[in-house]
Amino acid sequence: MTPEIDLVPEVSSLSEIYLTSDHAPRYRKLFERFKEAYGEYPDFVSRSPGRVNLIGEHIDYCYFSVLPMAIEADIVILVSKNDSRKINLLNGDSKFEQESFALPDDGAFVSIDPTVTTWANYFKCGHLVAHQYLSESRPRSKLPVGMDVLVDGTVPAAAGLSSSAAFICAAALATLRANGITSVSKEQLTTLAIVSERHLGVFSGGMDQSASVFGKRDHALYVQFQPQLECTPFKFPDTEPQLAFLIANSLVTANKHETAPINYNLRVVEVSIAAEILAHKCSVSIPQDSGIGTGTLRGFMEAYYKEYEGALPWDGEVLEGTIRLERMAKLVRTVFVQTDGYTTAEAAEELGITVDQLHDRFLSKTPVRFEKLQLYSRALHVYEEALRVLQYLTLLLHPPVDSVSLFHDLGQLMNKSHDSLRGLYNSSCKELDEICEIARSSGSYGSRVTGAGFGGCSVHLVTSQKVQDVKNALIEQYYRVRFPGISDAALEDALVISKPGIGSLVYTGGMP
Ligand code: GLA
């Protein structure tokens, strides 16, 4: 029997997409705007949601599993084909200017200049990977068609809720559809989108795209990257009172792209060097399959176990994974004795290579700036965070009978995750730390930064009874203090109870 392929759905009613609020007025406005600009209503709408990550931060690019969920906020793209060789882009938000780019006549892929800051780059990323897919799957296919496009987003930008992945997934889906691909598997779309942000110079992992594409209403996702991409939806246990996740935006802008050399990409480089040093010290060879073409901490763990324990690669079994990860954390403590960091000369020496070789292998793929490479703390965070994901999953799948114990245990893991991101990974900021403190002391069981961090959003585990207390405390002690005069509308946007929503899809229901 051939396994059933999970396809990106096509829906014709907005109620299949949105549960908590009526989006008909939004769509009607967008349809009218589209008609005004392009002379007709769009052929279809492609949309992809943002996500919130519950736990498992900064470990996806090391291929460790994560636990995000798609949210209802999304990017929608209204599309019609046109007869020109151009993609015309309008944005529902007037602060983004109208853009347009030509499609090369020789069938080449669109070029993207990551040094130019323009919102059109995100569309181009999606277009490029979709075009690559079209050329591979239909080698003699025609040139990609011109498109008239209107983009509208409710995922706040640069806030850690994955607006860029949502945009790129929706753009890739829109391009495929406009070029006649009406059926694409979720796995395919995710795989295409995962590599796309690298064209903008960010070496992100695959969590955001997986959550955006595979999102399922009322379900969180257990996303595994190895041995292959697998997204398993699961429901939260029924509890009394009900549990809820509150997202609080620090309103500190966190631009992953602009700060990549000192933040995001630097972390990717540090964990890669750490993985290679571990492999070198333990005399194992590891696959060179990271985003920057080096080994990964997951790859090292597999190789280590194969070599020394005679065990098969970890198949995702929770207990076995837990034991292995604990062992890895111990190994990190033994191998990396310089807990305050390594100079390039010291890191090269640990690897038994020259500084030039270190530059070639690790520091030339993407520009990074640092005083010392933090190898100990980054590697320790990764193994311990991967362990917390397994512990969190175990609690959700086999919850203690008593709901309060469940909230407490889940909350503790989230708090520890935040502490590690703050202390070991340095990816929090004082505003997020403050938000987490306030939330915890007003009723949140667990509070942590979510997404890449360095600003952006936090997520809080609260019961339905405590939501209002936590919100009130944050409004009084954080928002009104730091942003005097903040409007009620801005507060409403900054504090959101997030329900897990459906993933990427094509809407063909026309004007609602
Ligand atoms: C960003 C990246 C993801 C992931 C998170 C941190 O959202 O796009 O791949 O690494 O940061 O967990």
Coordinates of C-alpha atoms and ligand atoms in Angstrom, one line a residue:
M1 CA 0.0 0.0 0.0
T2 CA 1.4 3.5 -0.8
P3 CA 1.4 5.8 2.2
E4 CA -1.1 8.6 2.1
I5 CA 0.5 11.9 1.0
D6 CA -0.4 14.8 3.2
L7 CA -1.2 17.6 0.7
V8 CA -1.4 21.3 1.3
P9 CA -5.2 21.8 1.4
E10 CA -7.4 23.9 -0.8
V11 CA -10.5 25.4 1.0
S12 CA -13.4 27.5 -0.2
S13 CA -14.7 28.8 3.1
L14 CA -13.0 31.2 5.6
S15 CA -14.6 29.2 8.5
E16 CA -12.2 26.4 7.5
I17 CA -9.3 28.7 8.2
Y18 CA -10.2 31.0 11.1
L19 CA -11.8 30.0 14.3
T20 CA -11.6 32.9 16.7
S21 CA -12.4 35.9 14.6
D22 CA -14.3 36.8 11.5
H23 CA -11.9 37.5 8.6
A24 CA -14.6 38.2 6.0
P25 CA -14.2 42.0 6.3
R26 CA -10.4 41.7 5.9
Y27 CA -10.7 39.6 2.8
R28 CA -13.5 41.8 1.3
K29 CA -11.2 44.8 1.7
L30 CA -8.3 43.0 0.2
F31 CA -10.3 41.7 -2.8
E32 CA -11.6 45.2 -3.5
R33 CA -8.1 46.7 -3.2
F34 CA -6.8 44.0 -5.6
K35 CA -9.5 44.8 -8.1
E36 CA -8.8 48.5 -7.8
A37 CA -5.1 47.9 -8.5
Y38 CA -5.2 45.2 -11.1
G39 CA -8.7 45.5 -12.6
E40 CA -10.1 42.2 -11.6
Y41 CA -10.6 40.0 -8.5
P42 CA -7.7 37.6 -7.8
D43 CA -7.7 34.0 -9.1
F44 CA -6.8 32.6 -5.7
V45 CA -5.3 33.3 -2.3
S46 CA -2.4 31.5 -0.7
R47 CA -1.8 31.8 3.0
S48 CA 0.6 30.6 5.6
P49 CA 0.4 31.2 9.4
G50 CA 3.0 32.4 12.0
R51 CA 4.0 30.1 14.8
V52 CA 4.8 30.2 18.5
N53 CA 7.4 27.8 19.8
L54 CA 6.5 26.2 23.1
I55 CA 9.9 24.7 23.8
G56 CA 13.0 23.7 21.9
E57 CA 14.8 27.0 21.0
H58 CA 17.8 27.3 18.8
I59 CA 18.2 23.6 18.4
D60 CA 16.5 23.0 15.0
Y61 CA 19.6 23.9 13.1
C62 CA 21.4 21.2 15.0
Y63 CA 18.6 18.8 13.9
F64 CA 17.0 18.3 17.3
S65 CA 13.3 18.1 17.6
V66 CA 11.1 21.0 18.6
L67 CA 7.5 21.7 19.9
P68 CA 5.9 24.6 18.1
M69 CA 2.3 25.3 17.0
A70 CA 0.9 27.4 14.2
I71 CA -1.1 30.4 15.3
E72 CA -4.1 32.1 13.6
A73 CA -2.2 35.2 12.6
D74 CA -1.0 34.8 9.0
I75 CA 0.3 36.2 5.7
V76 CA -2.2 36.0 2.9
I77 CA -1.3 36.6 -0.7
L78 CA -3.9 37.4 -3.3
V79 CA -2.8 36.3 -6.8
S80 CA -3.7 36.5 -10.5
K81 CA -1.5 35.5 -13.4
N82 CA -0.6 38.3 -15.8
D83 CA 0.7 38.3 -19.4
S84 CA 3.8 40.3 -18.7
R85 CA 7.2 39.0 -17.6
K86 CA 6.8 40.8 -14.3
I87 CA 5.8 40.2 -10.7
N88 CA 3.9 43.2 -9.4
L89 CA 3.7 43.4 -5.6
L90 CA 1.4 45.5 -3.4
N91 CA 1.2 45.3 0.3
G92 CA -1.9 45.7 2.4
D93 CA 0.1 47.7 4.9
S94 CA 0.8 51.1 3.3
K95 CA 4.1 51.5 5.0
F96 CA 5.5 49.0 2.5
E97 CA 5.9 50.5 -0.9
Q98 CA 4.7 49.0 -4.1
E99 CA 7.4 46.8 -5.7
S100 CA 7.8 45.1 -9.0
F101 CA 10.5 42.9 -10.5
A102 CA 11.1 41.3 -13.9
L103 CA 11.4 37.6 -14.5
P104 CA 14.5 36.8 -16.5
D105 CA 13.7 35.9 -20.1
D106 CA 16.2 33.1 -20.3
G107 CA 14.4 31.2 -17.5
A108 CA 17.1 32.0 -14.9
F109 CA 16.0 32.3 -11.3
V110 CA 15.3 35.7 -9.9
S111 CA 18.3 37.3 -8.3
I112 CA 18.2 38.4 -4.7
D113 CA 20.4 41.0 -3.2
P114 CA 20.4 40.3 0.6
T115 CA 22.2 43.6 1.3
V116 CA 19.2 45.6 0.1
T117 CA 16.4 45.8 2.7
T118 CA 13.1 45.4 0.9
W119 CA 10.1 43.4 1.6
A120 CA 10.0 42.1 -2.0
N121 CA 13.1 39.9 -1.1
Y122 CA 10.8 37.6 0.9
F123 CA 8.6 37.1 -2.1
K124 CA 11.6 36.5 -4.3
C125 CA 12.9 33.8 -1.9
G126 CA 9.6 32.0 -2.2
H127 CA 9.5 32.5 -5.9
L128 CA 13.1 31.3 -6.4
V129 CA 12.6 28.0 -4.5
A130 CA 9.2 27.3 -6.3
H131 CA 10.9 28.0 -9.6
Q132 CA 13.7 25.6 -8.7
Y133 CA 11.0 23.0 -7.9
L134 CA 9.2 23.7 -11.2
S135 CA 12.4 23.3 -13.2
E136 CA 13.3 20.0 -11.5
S137 CA 9.9 18.4 -11.6
R138 CA 9.1 19.6 -15.1
P139 CA 12.4 20.0 -16.9
R140 CA 10.9 21.2 -20.2
S141 CA 8.5 23.5 -18.5
K142 CA 7.7 26.9 -19.7
L143 CA 9.1 30.1 -18.2
P144 CA 7.3 31.0 -14.9
V145 CA 4.3 33.3 -15.4
G146 CA 4.0 36.9 -14.5
M147 CA 1.9 37.6 -11.4
D148 CA -0.2 40.4 -9.9
V149 CA 0.1 40.1 -6.1
L150 CA -1.3 41.7 -3.0
V151 CA 0.2 40.7 0.3
D152 CA -1.4 41.2 3.7
G153 CA -0.1 40.1 7.1
T154 CA -1.3 39.9 10.7
V155 CA 1.9 38.3 12.0
P156 CA 3.9 41.1 13.6
A157 CA 7.2 41.6 11.8
A158 CA 10.5 41.0 13.6
A159 CA 8.7 39.7 16.7
G160 CA 9.8 36.1 16.8
L161 CA 6.5 34.7 15.5
S162 CA 8.0 33.7 12.2
S163 CA 6.5 36.3 9.9
S164 CA 9.3 35.8 7.4
A165 CA 8.8 32.0 7.1
A166 CA 5.0 32.5 6.8
F167 CA 5.6 35.0 4.0
I168 CA 8.1 32.8 2.1
C169 CA 5.9 29.7 2.5
A170 CA 2.9 31.6 1.2
A171 CA 5.0 33.1 -1.7
A172 CA 6.3 29.7 -2.7
L173 CA 2.8 28.2 -2.6
A174 CA 1.4 31.1 -4.6
T175 CA 4.1 30.7 -7.3
L176 CA 3.6 27.0 -7.6
R177 CA -0.2 27.4 -8.0
A178 CA 0.1 30.3 -10.5
N179 CA 2.3 28.0 -12.6
G180 CA -0.2 25.2 -12.6
I181 CA 0.9 23.1 -9.6
T182 CA -2.4 22.5 -7.9
S183 CA -1.2 19.7 -5.6
V184 CA 1.9 19.9 -3.5
S185 CA 2.7 17.8 -0.4
K186 CA 3.2 19.6 2.9
E187 CA 6.6 17.9 3.2
Q188 CA 7.6 19.2 -0.3
L189 CA 6.6 22.8 0.5
T190 CA 8.3 22.8 3.8
T191 CA 11.5 21.4 2.4
L192 CA 11.5 24.0 -0.3
A193 CA 10.9 26.8 2.1
I194 CA 13.5 25.7 4.7
V195 CA 16.5 26.5 2.5
S196 CA 15.0 29.7 1.1
E197 CA 15.9 32.2 3.9
R198 CA 19.5 31.3 3.3
H199 CA 19.2 33.5 0.1
L200 CA 18.7 36.4 2.6
G201 CA 21.8 35.4 4.5
V202 CA 20.2 33.8 7.5
F203 CA 21.1 30.1 8.2
S204 CA 17.9 29.3 10.1
G205 CA 16.7 25.8 10.8
G206 CA 13.4 24.2 9.7
M207 CA 11.1 24.8 12.6
D208 CA 9.2 27.9 11.4
Q209 CA 8.5 26.5 7.9
S210 CA 7.4 23.1 9.4
A211 CA 5.0 24.7 11.9
S212 CA 3.6 27.1 9.3
V213 CA 2.9 24.4 6.7
F214 CA 1.9 21.5 9.0
G215 CA -0.1 23.6 11.5
K216 CA -3.3 21.8 12.7
R217 CA -6.2 23.4 14.5
D218 CA -6.2 22.6 18.3
H219 CA -2.9 20.8 17.9
A220 CA 0.8 21.5 18.7
L221 CA 3.4 19.8 16.6
Y222 CA 6.3 17.5 17.5
V223 CA 8.7 18.3 14.7
Q224 CA 11.5 15.9 14.0
F225 CA 14.2 16.7 11.5
Q226 CA 16.0 13.4 11.6
P227 CA 16.1 10.7 10.3
Q228 CA 13.7 12.6 8.1
L229 CA 11.3 15.5 8.5
E230 CA 8.2 14.4 10.4
C231 CA 5.6 16.6 12.0
T232 CA 3.3 14.8 14.4
P233 CA 0.3 16.8 15.6
F234 CA -0.9 16.2 19.2
K235 CA -3.6 17.6 21.4
F236 CA -3.1 19.1 24.8
P237 CA -4.5 17.0 27.7
D238 CA -7.9 17.9 29.0
T239 CA -7.3 19.7 32.2
E240 CA -9.4 21.6 34.8
P241 CA -8.8 24.5 34.6
Q242 CA -7.9 24.6 30.9
L243 CA -4.4 25.5 30.0
A244 CA -3.6 28.4 27.6
F245 CA -0.6 30.0 26.0
L246 CA -0.4 33.7 26.3
I247 CA 2.0 35.5 23.9
A248 CA 3.4 38.8 25.1
N249 CA 5.3 40.9 22.6
S250 CA 8.2 42.9 24.2
L251 CA 7.8 45.4 21.4
V252 CA 11.6 45.3 21.1
T253 CA 12.3 44.8 17.4
A254 CA 14.4 41.7 16.7
N255 CA 15.6 41.8 13.1
K256 CA 17.2 38.4 12.5
H257 CA 18.7 39.5 9.2
E258 CA 20.3 42.7 10.2
T259 CA 21.8 41.3 13.4
A260 CA 22.8 37.9 12.0
P261 CA 26.6 38.4 12.2
I262 CA 26.5 38.9 16.0
N263 CA 23.4 37.0 16.9
Y264 CA 21.7 34.3 14.8
N265 CA 24.3 33.2 12.4
L266 CA 27.1 33.5 15.0
R267 CA 25.2 31.0 17.1
V268 CA 25.0 28.6 14.1
V269 CA 28.7 29.0 13.6
E270 CA 29.5 28.4 17.3
V271 CA 27.5 25.2 17.6
S272 CA 29.1 23.9 14.4
I273 CA 32.6 24.5 15.7
A274 CA 31.6 22.9 19.0
A275 CA 30.3 19.8 17.1
E276 CA 33.5 19.5 15.2
I277 CA 35.7 19.8 18.3
L278 CA 33.7 17.1 20.1
A279 CA 34.0 14.9 17.0
H280 CA 37.8 15.6 16.8
K281 CA 38.3 14.9 20.5
C282 CA 36.3 11.7 20.4
S283 CA 37.8 10.6 17.1
V284 CA 34.6 10.1 15.2
S285 CA 33.7 11.5 11.8
I286 CA 30.4 13.3 11.4
P287 CA 28.3 14.1 8.4
Q288 CA 28.8 17.6 7.0
D289 CA 25.1 18.4 6.7
S290 CA 24.6 21.6 8.6
G291 CA 23.3 24.8 6.9
I292 CA 26.9 26.0 6.6
G293 CA 28.2 22.7 5.4
T294 CA 29.8 21.5 8.6
G295 CA 28.9 18.8 11.2
T296 CA 26.1 19.3 13.8
L297 CA 25.7 18.5 17.5
R298 CA 23.1 16.0 16.6
G299 CA 25.4 14.4 14.0
F300 CA 28.1 14.2 16.6
M301 CA 25.7 12.5 19.1
E302 CA 24.7 9.8 16.6
A303 CA 28.3 9.2 15.6
Y304 CA 29.5 9.0 19.2
Y305 CA 26.9 6.4 20.0
K306 CA 27.5 4.3 17.0
E307 CA 31.2 4.3 17.7
Y308 CA 31.3 3.8 21.5
E309 CA 28.0 2.2 22.5
G310 CA 27.4 0.0 19.4
A311 CA 23.9 1.5 19.4
L312 CA 21.9 2.2 16.3
P313 CA 21.2 5.9 15.6
W314 CA 18.6 7.3 17.9
D315 CA 15.2 6.6 16.4
G316 CA 13.4 9.2 18.4
E317 CA 12.6 7.0 21.4
V318 CA 12.1 9.3 24.2
L319 CA 13.8 7.3 27.0
E320 CA 16.8 6.5 25.0
G321 CA 17.1 10.0 23.7
T322 CA 17.0 11.3 27.3
I323 CA 19.8 9.1 28.4
R324 CA 21.9 10.1 25.4
L325 CA 21.3 13.8 25.8
E326 CA 22.3 13.7 29.4
R327 CA 25.5 12.0 28.5
M328 CA 26.2 14.6 25.8
A329 CA 25.7 17.5 28.3
K330 CA 28.3 15.8 30.6
L331 CA 30.7 15.4 27.7
V332 CA 30.4 19.1 26.9
R333 CA 31.3 20.0 30.5
T334 CA 34.4 17.8 30.2
V335 CA 35.6 18.8 26.8
F336 CA 35.1 22.6 26.9
V337 CA 37.0 23.6 29.9
Q338 CA 37.2 27.3 28.9
T339 CA 33.7 28.2 29.9
D340 CA 34.3 31.9 29.1
G341 CA 35.0 31.2 25.4
Y342 CA 37.7 30.5 22.9
T343 CA 39.7 32.8 20.6
T344 CA 40.0 31.6 17.0
A345 CA 43.6 30.5 17.7
E346 CA 42.4 28.4 20.7
A347 CA 39.5 26.9 18.7
A348 CA 41.8 26.0 15.9
E349 CA 44.2 24.4 18.3
E350 CA 41.3 22.3 19.8
L351 CA 40.5 21.1 16.2
G352 CA 44.1 20.5 15.3
I353 CA 44.0 22.9 12.3
T354 CA 45.4 26.3 11.5
V355 CA 43.6 29.6 12.0
D356 CA 43.3 30.0 8.3
Q357 CA 41.7 26.6 8.0
L358 CA 39.3 27.5 10.7
H359 CA 38.4 30.6 8.8
D360 CA 37.8 28.7 5.6
R361 CA 35.7 26.0 7.2
F362 CA 33.6 28.0 9.6
L363 CA 33.9 31.7 9.3
S364 CA 33.8 32.3 5.6
K365 CA 30.2 31.1 4.8
T366 CA 28.6 34.0 6.4
P367 CA 30.1 37.1 8.1
V368 CA 30.3 36.9 11.9
R369 CA 31.7 39.1 14.5
F370 CA 32.8 38.0 18.0
E371 CA 35.4 38.5 20.7
K372 CA 35.4 34.9 21.7
L373 CA 33.6 31.9 20.4
Q374 CA 31.2 30.6 23.1
L375 CA 31.5 26.9 22.5
Y376 CA 30.8 25.5 26.0
S377 CA 27.7 27.5 26.7
R378 CA 26.1 27.1 23.3
A379 CA 26.7 23.4 23.1
L380 CA 25.5 22.9 26.6
H381 CA 22.3 24.8 25.9
V382 CA 21.6 22.8 22.8
Y383 CA 21.9 19.3 24.5
E384 CA 20.0 20.4 27.6
E385 CA 17.2 22.1 25.6
A386 CA 16.8 19.1 23.4
L387 CA 16.4 17.1 26.6
R388 CA 13.8 19.5 27.9
V389 CA 11.8 19.0 24.6
L390 CA 11.7 15.2 25.3
Q391 CA 10.7 15.8 28.9
Y392 CA 7.9 18.2 27.8
L393 CA 6.6 15.8 25.3
T394 CA 6.6 13.0 27.8
L395 CA 4.5 15.1 30.2
L396 CA 2.0 16.0 27.4
L397 CA 1.7 12.4 26.3
H398 CA 1.6 10.9 29.8
P399 CA 0.3 13.7 32.0
P400 CA 0.2 13.3 35.8
V401 CA -3.4 12.8 37.0
D402 CA -3.3 16.0 38.9
S403 CA -3.5 19.0 36.5
V404 CA -1.7 21.3 38.8
S405 CA 1.3 19.0 38.8
L406 CA 1.2 19.0 35.0
F407 CA 1.1 22.8 34.8
H408 CA 3.9 23.0 37.4
D409 CA 6.2 20.5 35.6
L410 CA 5.6 22.0 32.1
G411 CA 6.1 25.5 33.5
Q412 CA 9.4 24.5 35.2
L413 CA 10.7 23.2 31.9
M414 CA 9.8 26.5 30.1
N415 CA 11.4 28.5 32.9
K416 CA 14.6 26.5 32.6
S417 CA 14.5 27.0 28.9
H418 CA 14.3 30.7 29.3
D419 CA 17.1 30.7 31.9
S420 CA 19.3 28.8 29.5
L421 CA 18.5 31.1 26.6
R422 CA 19.3 34.0 28.8
G423 CA 22.4 32.7 30.6
L424 CA 24.0 30.2 28.1
Y425 CA 22.7 31.3 24.7
N426 CA 22.5 35.0 25.3
S427 CA 19.4 35.3 23.1
S428 CA 17.1 37.0 25.5
C429 CA 17.1 40.7 26.4
K430 CA 16.3 42.7 29.6
E431 CA 12.8 43.5 28.4
L432 CA 12.0 39.8 27.8
D433 CA 13.5 38.9 31.1
E434 CA 11.4 41.5 32.8
I435 CA 8.2 40.3 31.1
C436 CA 8.9 36.7 32.2
E437 CA 9.5 37.8 35.8
I438 CA 6.3 39.8 36.0
A439 CA 4.3 37.0 34.4
R440 CA 5.6 34.3 36.7
S441 CA 4.9 36.4 39.8
S442 CA 1.4 37.1 38.7
G443 CA 0.3 33.5 37.9
S444 CA 2.1 32.1 34.9
Y445 CA 3.5 28.6 35.5
G446 CA 6.2 29.0 32.9
S447 CA 7.5 31.9 30.9
R448 CA 10.1 32.1 28.2
V449 CA 11.3 33.9 25.1
T450 CA 10.0 32.3 21.9
G451 CA 11.6 32.2 18.5
A452 CA 15.0 33.6 17.7
G453 CA 14.9 36.1 20.6
F454 CA 17.1 39.1 21.0
G455 CA 13.7 40.9 21.4
G456 CA 10.3 39.9 20.0
C457 CA 7.9 37.7 21.8
S458 CA 7.6 35.6 24.9
V459 CA 5.2 32.7 25.6
H460 CA 3.5 32.0 29.0
L461 CA 1.8 28.9 30.3
V462 CA -1.3 30.1 32.1
T463 CA -4.6 28.6 33.2
S464 CA -7.8 30.1 31.9
Q465 CA -8.5 31.4 35.4
K466 CA -5.2 33.3 35.5
V467 CA -5.0 34.8 32.0
Q468 CA -6.5 38.1 33.1
D469 CA -4.3 38.5 36.1
V470 CA -1.2 37.9 34.1
K471 CA -2.3 40.3 31.4
N472 CA -3.2 43.0 33.9
A473 CA 0.2 42.7 35.6
L474 CA 2.0 43.0 32.3
I475 CA 0.0 46.0 31.2
E476 CA 0.6 47.8 34.5
Q477 CA 4.1 46.8 35.2
Y478 CA 5.6 46.5 31.7
Y479 CA 3.7 48.2 28.9
R480 CA 2.4 51.3 30.7
V481 CA 5.8 51.8 32.3
R482 CA 8.0 51.4 29.2
F483 CA 5.5 52.7 26.7
P484 CA 3.6 55.5 28.4
G485 CA 0.5 56.4 26.4
I486 CA 0.3 53.0 24.6
S487 CA -3.1 52.6 23.0
D488 CA -5.6 49.9 23.9
A489 CA -5.4 48.6 20.4
A490 CA -1.6 48.3 20.6
L491 CA -2.0 46.4 23.9
E492 CA -4.6 44.1 22.4
D493 CA -2.1 43.2 19.7
A494 CA 0.8 42.8 22.1
L495 CA -1.0 40.4 24.4
V496 CA -2.6 37.5 22.6
I497 CA -4.0 34.1 23.7
S498 CA -2.9 31.9 21.0
K499 CA -5.0 29.0 19.8
P500 CA -3.3 26.5 17.5
G501 CA -4.4 27.0 13.9
I502 CA -4.4 25.4 10.5
G503 CA -1.3 25.5 8.3
S504 CA -0.6 26.7 4.8
L505 CA -3.4 26.5 2.3
V506 CA -4.9 27.8 -0.9
Y507 CA -8.3 29.6 -0.6
T508 CA -10.4 29.5 -3.7
G509 CA -13.7 30.7 -2.3
G510 CA -13.6 34.1 -4.0
M511 CA -14.9 37.3 -2.5
P512 CA -16.5 36.4 0.8
Ligands
GLA1 C1 14.2 31.4 14.2 C2 14.6 30.5 13.1 C3 14.3 29.0 13.5 C4 14.8 28.7 14.9 C5 14.4 29.8 15.9 C6 15.1 29.6 17.2 O1 12.8 31.5 14.3 O2 14.0 30.8 11.9 O3 14.8 28.2 12.5 O4 16.2 28.5 14.9 O5 14.8 31.1 15.4 O6 14.6 28.4 17.8

